[in-house]
Short mmCIF file of C-alpha atoms and ligand atoms in Angstrom, two decimals:
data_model
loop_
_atom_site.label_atom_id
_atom_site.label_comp_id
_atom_site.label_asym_id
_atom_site.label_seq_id
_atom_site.Cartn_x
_atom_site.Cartn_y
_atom_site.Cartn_z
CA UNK A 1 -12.86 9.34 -20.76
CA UNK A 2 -9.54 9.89 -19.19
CA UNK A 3 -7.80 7.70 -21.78
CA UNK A 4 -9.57 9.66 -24.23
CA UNK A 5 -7.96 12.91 -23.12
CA UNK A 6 -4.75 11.64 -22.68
CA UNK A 7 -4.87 10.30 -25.89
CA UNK A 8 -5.37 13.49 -27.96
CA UNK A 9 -3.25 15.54 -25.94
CA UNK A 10 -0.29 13.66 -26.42
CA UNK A 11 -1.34 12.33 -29.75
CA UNK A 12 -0.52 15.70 -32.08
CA UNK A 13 3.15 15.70 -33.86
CA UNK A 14 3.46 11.59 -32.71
CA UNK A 15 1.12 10.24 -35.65
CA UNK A 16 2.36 12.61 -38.09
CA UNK A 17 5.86 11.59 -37.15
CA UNK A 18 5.67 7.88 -37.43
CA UNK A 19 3.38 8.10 -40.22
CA UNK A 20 5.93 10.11 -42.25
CA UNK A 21 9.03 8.12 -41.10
CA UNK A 22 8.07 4.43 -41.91
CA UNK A 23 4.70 4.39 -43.47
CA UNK A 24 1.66 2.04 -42.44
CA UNK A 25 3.63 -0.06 -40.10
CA UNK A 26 5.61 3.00 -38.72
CA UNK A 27 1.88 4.38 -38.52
CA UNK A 28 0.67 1.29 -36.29
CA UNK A 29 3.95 1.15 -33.90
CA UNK A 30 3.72 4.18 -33.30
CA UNK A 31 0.12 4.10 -32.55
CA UNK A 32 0.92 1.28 -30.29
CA UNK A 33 3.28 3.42 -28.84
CA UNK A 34 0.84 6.13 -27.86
CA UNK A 35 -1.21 4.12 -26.86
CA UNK A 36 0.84 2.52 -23.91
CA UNK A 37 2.22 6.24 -23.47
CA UNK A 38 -1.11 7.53 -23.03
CA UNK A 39 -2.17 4.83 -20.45
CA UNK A 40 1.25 5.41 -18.53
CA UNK A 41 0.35 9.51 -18.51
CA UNK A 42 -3.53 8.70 -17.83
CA UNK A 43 -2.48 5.89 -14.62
CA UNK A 44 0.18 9.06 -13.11
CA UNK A 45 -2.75 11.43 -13.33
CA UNK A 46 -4.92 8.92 -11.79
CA UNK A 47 -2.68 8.65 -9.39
CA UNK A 48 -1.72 12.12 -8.74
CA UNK A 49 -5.63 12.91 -8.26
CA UNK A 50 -5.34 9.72 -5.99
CA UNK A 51 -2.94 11.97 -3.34
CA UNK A 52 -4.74 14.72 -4.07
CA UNK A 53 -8.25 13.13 -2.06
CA UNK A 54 -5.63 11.57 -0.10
CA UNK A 55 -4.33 14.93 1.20
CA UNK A 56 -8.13 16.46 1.03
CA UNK A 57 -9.28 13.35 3.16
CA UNK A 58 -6.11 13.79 5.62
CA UNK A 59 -7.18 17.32 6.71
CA UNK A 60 -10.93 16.31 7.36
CA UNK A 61 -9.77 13.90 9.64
CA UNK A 62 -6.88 16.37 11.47
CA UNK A 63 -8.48 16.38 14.96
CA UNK A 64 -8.89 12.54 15.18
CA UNK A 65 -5.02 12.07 14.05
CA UNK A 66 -3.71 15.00 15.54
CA UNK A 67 -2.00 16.30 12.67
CA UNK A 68 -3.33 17.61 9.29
CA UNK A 69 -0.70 16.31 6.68
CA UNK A 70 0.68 13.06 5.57
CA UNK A 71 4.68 13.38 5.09
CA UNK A 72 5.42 14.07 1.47
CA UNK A 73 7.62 10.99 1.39
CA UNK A 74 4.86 8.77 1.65
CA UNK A 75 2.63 10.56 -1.00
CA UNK A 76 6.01 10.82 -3.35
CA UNK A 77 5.66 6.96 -3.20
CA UNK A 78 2.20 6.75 -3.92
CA UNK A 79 2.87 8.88 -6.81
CA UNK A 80 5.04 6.31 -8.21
CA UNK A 81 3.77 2.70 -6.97
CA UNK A 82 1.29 1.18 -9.90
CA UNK A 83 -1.60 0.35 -7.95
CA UNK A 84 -2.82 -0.64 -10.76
CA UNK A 85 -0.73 -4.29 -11.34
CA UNK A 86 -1.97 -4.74 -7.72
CA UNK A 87 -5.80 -4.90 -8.58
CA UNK A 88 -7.63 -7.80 -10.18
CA UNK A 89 -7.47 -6.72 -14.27
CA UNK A 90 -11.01 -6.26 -14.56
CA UNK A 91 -11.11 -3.97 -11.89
CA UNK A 92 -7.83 -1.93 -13.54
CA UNK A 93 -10.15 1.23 -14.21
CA UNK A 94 -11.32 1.68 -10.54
CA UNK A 95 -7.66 1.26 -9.37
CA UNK A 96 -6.83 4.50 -8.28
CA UNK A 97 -10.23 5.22 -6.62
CA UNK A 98 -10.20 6.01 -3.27
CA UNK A 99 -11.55 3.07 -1.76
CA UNK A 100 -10.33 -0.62 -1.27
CA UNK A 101 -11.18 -3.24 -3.94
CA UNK A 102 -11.63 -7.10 -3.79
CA UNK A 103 -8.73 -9.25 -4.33
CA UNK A 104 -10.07 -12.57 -3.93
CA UNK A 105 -10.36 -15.21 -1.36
CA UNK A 106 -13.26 -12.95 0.40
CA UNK A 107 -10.04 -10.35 1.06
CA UNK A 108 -9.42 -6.59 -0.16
CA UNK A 109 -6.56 -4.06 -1.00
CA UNK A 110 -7.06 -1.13 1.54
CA UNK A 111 -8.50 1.88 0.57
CA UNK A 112 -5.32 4.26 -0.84
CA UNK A 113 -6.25 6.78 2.16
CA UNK A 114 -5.68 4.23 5.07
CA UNK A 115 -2.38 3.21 3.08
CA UNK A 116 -1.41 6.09 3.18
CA UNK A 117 -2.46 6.88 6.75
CA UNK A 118 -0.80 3.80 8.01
CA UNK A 119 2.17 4.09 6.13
CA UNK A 120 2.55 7.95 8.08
CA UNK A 121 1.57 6.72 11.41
CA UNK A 122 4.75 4.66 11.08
CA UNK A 123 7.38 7.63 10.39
CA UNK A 124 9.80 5.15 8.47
CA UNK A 125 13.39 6.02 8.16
CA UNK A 126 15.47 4.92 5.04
CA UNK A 127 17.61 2.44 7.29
CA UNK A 128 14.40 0.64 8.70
CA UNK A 129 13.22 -3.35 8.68
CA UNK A 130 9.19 -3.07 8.72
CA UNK A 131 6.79 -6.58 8.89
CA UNK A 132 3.84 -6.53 7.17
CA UNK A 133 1.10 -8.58 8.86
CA UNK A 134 -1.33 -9.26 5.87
CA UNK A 135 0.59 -9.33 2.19
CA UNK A 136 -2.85 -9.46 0.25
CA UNK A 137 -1.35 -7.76 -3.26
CA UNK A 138 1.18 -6.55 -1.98
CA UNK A 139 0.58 -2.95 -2.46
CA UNK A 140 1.06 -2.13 1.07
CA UNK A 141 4.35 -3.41 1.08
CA UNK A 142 4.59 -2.14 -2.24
CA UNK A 143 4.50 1.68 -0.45
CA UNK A 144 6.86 0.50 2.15
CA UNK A 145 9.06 -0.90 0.11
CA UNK A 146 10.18 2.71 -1.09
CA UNK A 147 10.68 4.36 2.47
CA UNK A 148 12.68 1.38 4.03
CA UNK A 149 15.70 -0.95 3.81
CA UNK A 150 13.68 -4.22 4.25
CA UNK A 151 10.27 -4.97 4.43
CA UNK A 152 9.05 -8.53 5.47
CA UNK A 153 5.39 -9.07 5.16
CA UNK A 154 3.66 -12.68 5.91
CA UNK A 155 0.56 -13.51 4.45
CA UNK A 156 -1.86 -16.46 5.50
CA UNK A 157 -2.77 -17.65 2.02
CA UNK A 158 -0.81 -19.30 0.23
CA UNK A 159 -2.14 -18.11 -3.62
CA UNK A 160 -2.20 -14.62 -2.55
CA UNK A 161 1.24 -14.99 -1.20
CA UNK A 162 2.74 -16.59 -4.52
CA UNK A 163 0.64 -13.93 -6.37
CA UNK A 164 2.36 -10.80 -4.30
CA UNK A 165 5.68 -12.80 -4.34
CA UNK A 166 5.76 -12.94 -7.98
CA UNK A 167 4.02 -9.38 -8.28
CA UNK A 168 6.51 -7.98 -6.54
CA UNK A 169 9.27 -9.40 -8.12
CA UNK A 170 7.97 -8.37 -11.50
CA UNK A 171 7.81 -5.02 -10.65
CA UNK A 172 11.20 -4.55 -8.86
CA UNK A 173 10.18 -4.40 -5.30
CA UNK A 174 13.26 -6.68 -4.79
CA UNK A 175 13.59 -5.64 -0.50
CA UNK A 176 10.11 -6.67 0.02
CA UNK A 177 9.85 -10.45 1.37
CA UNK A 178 7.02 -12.15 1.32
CA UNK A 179 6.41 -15.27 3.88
CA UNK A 180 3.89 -17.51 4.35
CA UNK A 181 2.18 -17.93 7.64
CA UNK A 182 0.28 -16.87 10.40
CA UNK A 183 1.13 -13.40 11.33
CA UNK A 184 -0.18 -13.31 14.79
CA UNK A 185 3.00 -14.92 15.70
CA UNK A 186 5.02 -12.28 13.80
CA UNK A 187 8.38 -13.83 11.83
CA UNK A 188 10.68 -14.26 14.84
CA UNK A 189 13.63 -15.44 12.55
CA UNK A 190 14.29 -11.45 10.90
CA UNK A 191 12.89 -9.79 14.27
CA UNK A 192 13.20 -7.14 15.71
CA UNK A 193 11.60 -4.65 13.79
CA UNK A 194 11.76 -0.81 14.02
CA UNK A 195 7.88 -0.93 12.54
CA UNK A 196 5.07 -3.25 12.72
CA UNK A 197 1.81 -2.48 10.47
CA UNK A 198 -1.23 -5.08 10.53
CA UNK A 199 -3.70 -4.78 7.87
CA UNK A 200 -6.24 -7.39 9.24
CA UNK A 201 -7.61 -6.70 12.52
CA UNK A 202 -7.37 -8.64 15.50
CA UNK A 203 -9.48 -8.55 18.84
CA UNK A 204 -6.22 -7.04 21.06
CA UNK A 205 -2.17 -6.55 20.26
CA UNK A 206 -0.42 -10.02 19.66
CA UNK A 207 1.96 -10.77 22.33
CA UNK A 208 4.33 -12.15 19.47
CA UNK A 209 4.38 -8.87 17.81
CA UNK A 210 5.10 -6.75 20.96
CA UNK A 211 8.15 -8.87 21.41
CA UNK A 212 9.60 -8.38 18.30
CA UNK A 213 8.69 -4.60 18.10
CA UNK A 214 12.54 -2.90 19.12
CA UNK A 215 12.22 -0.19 21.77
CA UNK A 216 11.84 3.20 20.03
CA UNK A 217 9.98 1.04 17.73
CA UNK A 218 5.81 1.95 16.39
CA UNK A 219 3.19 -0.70 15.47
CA UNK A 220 0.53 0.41 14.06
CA UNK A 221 -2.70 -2.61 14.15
CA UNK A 222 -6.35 -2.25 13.49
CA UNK A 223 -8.00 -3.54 17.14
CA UNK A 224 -11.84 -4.43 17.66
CA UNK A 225 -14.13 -7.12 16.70
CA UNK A 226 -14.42 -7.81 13.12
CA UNK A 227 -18.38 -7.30 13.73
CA UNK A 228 -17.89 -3.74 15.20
CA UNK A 229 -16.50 -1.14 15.44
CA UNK A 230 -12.64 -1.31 15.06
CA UNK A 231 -10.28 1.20 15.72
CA UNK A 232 -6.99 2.56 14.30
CA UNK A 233 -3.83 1.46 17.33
CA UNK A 234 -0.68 2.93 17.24
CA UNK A 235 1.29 0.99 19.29
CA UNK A 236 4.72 2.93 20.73
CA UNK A 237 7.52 1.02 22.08
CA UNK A 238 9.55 3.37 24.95
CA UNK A 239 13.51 2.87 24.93
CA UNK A 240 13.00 1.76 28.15
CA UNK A 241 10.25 -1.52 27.04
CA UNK A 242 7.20 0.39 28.30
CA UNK A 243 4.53 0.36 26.09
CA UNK A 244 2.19 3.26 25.38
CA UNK A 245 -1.16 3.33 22.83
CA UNK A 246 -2.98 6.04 21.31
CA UNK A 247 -7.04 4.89 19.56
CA UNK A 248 -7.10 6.70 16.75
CA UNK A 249 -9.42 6.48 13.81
CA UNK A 250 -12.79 4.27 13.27
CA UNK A 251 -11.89 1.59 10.64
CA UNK A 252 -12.97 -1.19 9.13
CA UNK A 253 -10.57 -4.34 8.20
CA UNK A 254 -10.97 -7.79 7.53
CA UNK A 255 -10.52 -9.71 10.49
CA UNK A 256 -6.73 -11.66 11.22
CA UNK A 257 -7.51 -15.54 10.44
CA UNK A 258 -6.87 -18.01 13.37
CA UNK A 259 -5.30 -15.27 15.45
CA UNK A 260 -3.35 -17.49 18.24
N1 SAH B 301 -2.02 -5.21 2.83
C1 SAH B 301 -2.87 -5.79 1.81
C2 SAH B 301 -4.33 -5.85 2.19
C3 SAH B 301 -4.54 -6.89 3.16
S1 SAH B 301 -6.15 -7.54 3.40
C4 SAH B 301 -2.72 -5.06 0.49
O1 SAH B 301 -2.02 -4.04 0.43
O2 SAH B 301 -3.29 -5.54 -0.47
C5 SAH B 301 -5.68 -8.50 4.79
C6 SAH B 301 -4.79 -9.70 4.47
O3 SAH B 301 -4.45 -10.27 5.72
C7 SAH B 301 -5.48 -10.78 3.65
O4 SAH B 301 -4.71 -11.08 2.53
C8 SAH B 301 -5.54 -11.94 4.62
O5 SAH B 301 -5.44 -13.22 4.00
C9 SAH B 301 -4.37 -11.66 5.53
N2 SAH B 301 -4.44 -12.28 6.86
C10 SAH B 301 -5.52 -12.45 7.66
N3 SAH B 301 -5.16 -13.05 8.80
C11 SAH B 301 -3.81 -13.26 8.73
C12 SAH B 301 -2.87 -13.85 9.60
N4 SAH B 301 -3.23 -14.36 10.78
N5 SAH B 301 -1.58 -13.89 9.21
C13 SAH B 301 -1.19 -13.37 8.01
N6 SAH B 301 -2.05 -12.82 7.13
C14 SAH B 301 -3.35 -12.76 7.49
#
């Protein structure tokens, strides 16, 4: 339906045009054209309603966060990442829905809100090396990737980490790195980082990852057992080494795989 009005309200002028300039195969171009012009305008609408519940969803859930916006930065990046290359094809029209979607291997992209979320909780600087525990599509890093100087994300599977590798690639996230391993023990060869985000949930904070969190540093890590409830950590690192957390949000994540 979207496509549909998308379609006809850039179509007008555009078929005339092409039809008058070359003929039949001037006709089909540029119908071929439209086409892939209307799907680009339909996925940035999708997308900009995508913030838009983002930013509704953000200010239902002030008291728990303790503040009642995400930073425009990270919603300008959502605006632009195609969230859409990061979703299994058949699944392309539910892409920008506000909920997380199976990627295979019994593992999901996060919902865009908690992306979102996340991504804020950090407060990236331009400057900043992040790690990624959990590459799955790579749209998280994908976000990231925007906001920072480096991001390093490690994935346990090996097909999904080829897959966000050469996803990534292909779509010219080229300071995201993807590695393959266990997380839990973070990627000690490019620590420390100034951010940490997990997006599989483990039963308490990783040692590994506390180490190679740099004072003034935030890690932000779904805690809790993958059968209950788990909640939301963000994980501060004092200049000094002392380490403070805050519980915020009820979430729900798939669990971290042979965590230590
Ligand atoms: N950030 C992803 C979503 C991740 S789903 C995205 O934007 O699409 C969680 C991912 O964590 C899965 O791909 C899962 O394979 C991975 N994972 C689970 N345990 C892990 C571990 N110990 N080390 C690294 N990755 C792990």
């Amino acid at each position: 339906m979207q496509g549909a009005k998308a379609y006809s309200r850039n179509a007008p002028g555009c078929v005339d045009w092409a039809c008058r300039r070359s003929g039949r195969r001037g006709l089909l171009a540029g119908l071929g054209l439209l086409a892939r012009d209307a799907i680009a305008a339909t996925d940035a609408e999708a997308r900009e309603a995508m913030v838009t519940t983002i930013a509704q969803y953000t200010s239902a859930a002030a008291s728990a966060l303790g503040r009642d916006k995400i930073d425009p930065r990270v919603l300008d990046v959502m605006r632009r990442v195609p969230r859409h290359v990061f979703v299994p094809a058949s699944l392309r029209s539910n892409a920008y829905d506000d909920r997380p979607l199976p990627i295979g291997f019994g593992q999901t992209i996060s919902q865009p809100f908690i992306v979102a979320l996340m991504t804020d909780m950090l407060r990236t600087a331009p400057d900043q090396v992040i790690l990624e525990i959990g590459t799955g599509s790579g749209y998280q890093a994908a976000v990231l990737s925007g906001l920072v100087r480096t991001v390093h994300s490690i994935e346990i599977l090996a097909a999904l980490a080829d897959a966000a590798r050469s996803r990534l690639r292909e779509h010219g996230f080229g300071n995201v790195l993807v590695h393959l391993g266990n997380g839990y023990f973070g990627v000690p060869s490019a620590a420390p980082f100034d951010g940490i985000i997990a997006t599989a949930a483990a039963g308490s904070i990783p040692l590994p990852l506390l180490q190679q969190l740099r004072p003034g540093g935030r890690m932000v890590i779904p805690i809790g057992n993958p059968f209950a409830t788990q909640h939301l950590m963000l994980v501060e690192k004092a200049m000094d080494g002392v380490v403070r957390t805050r519980r915020t949000l009820p979430v729900r994540f798939v669990p971290f795989v042979d965590a230590g």
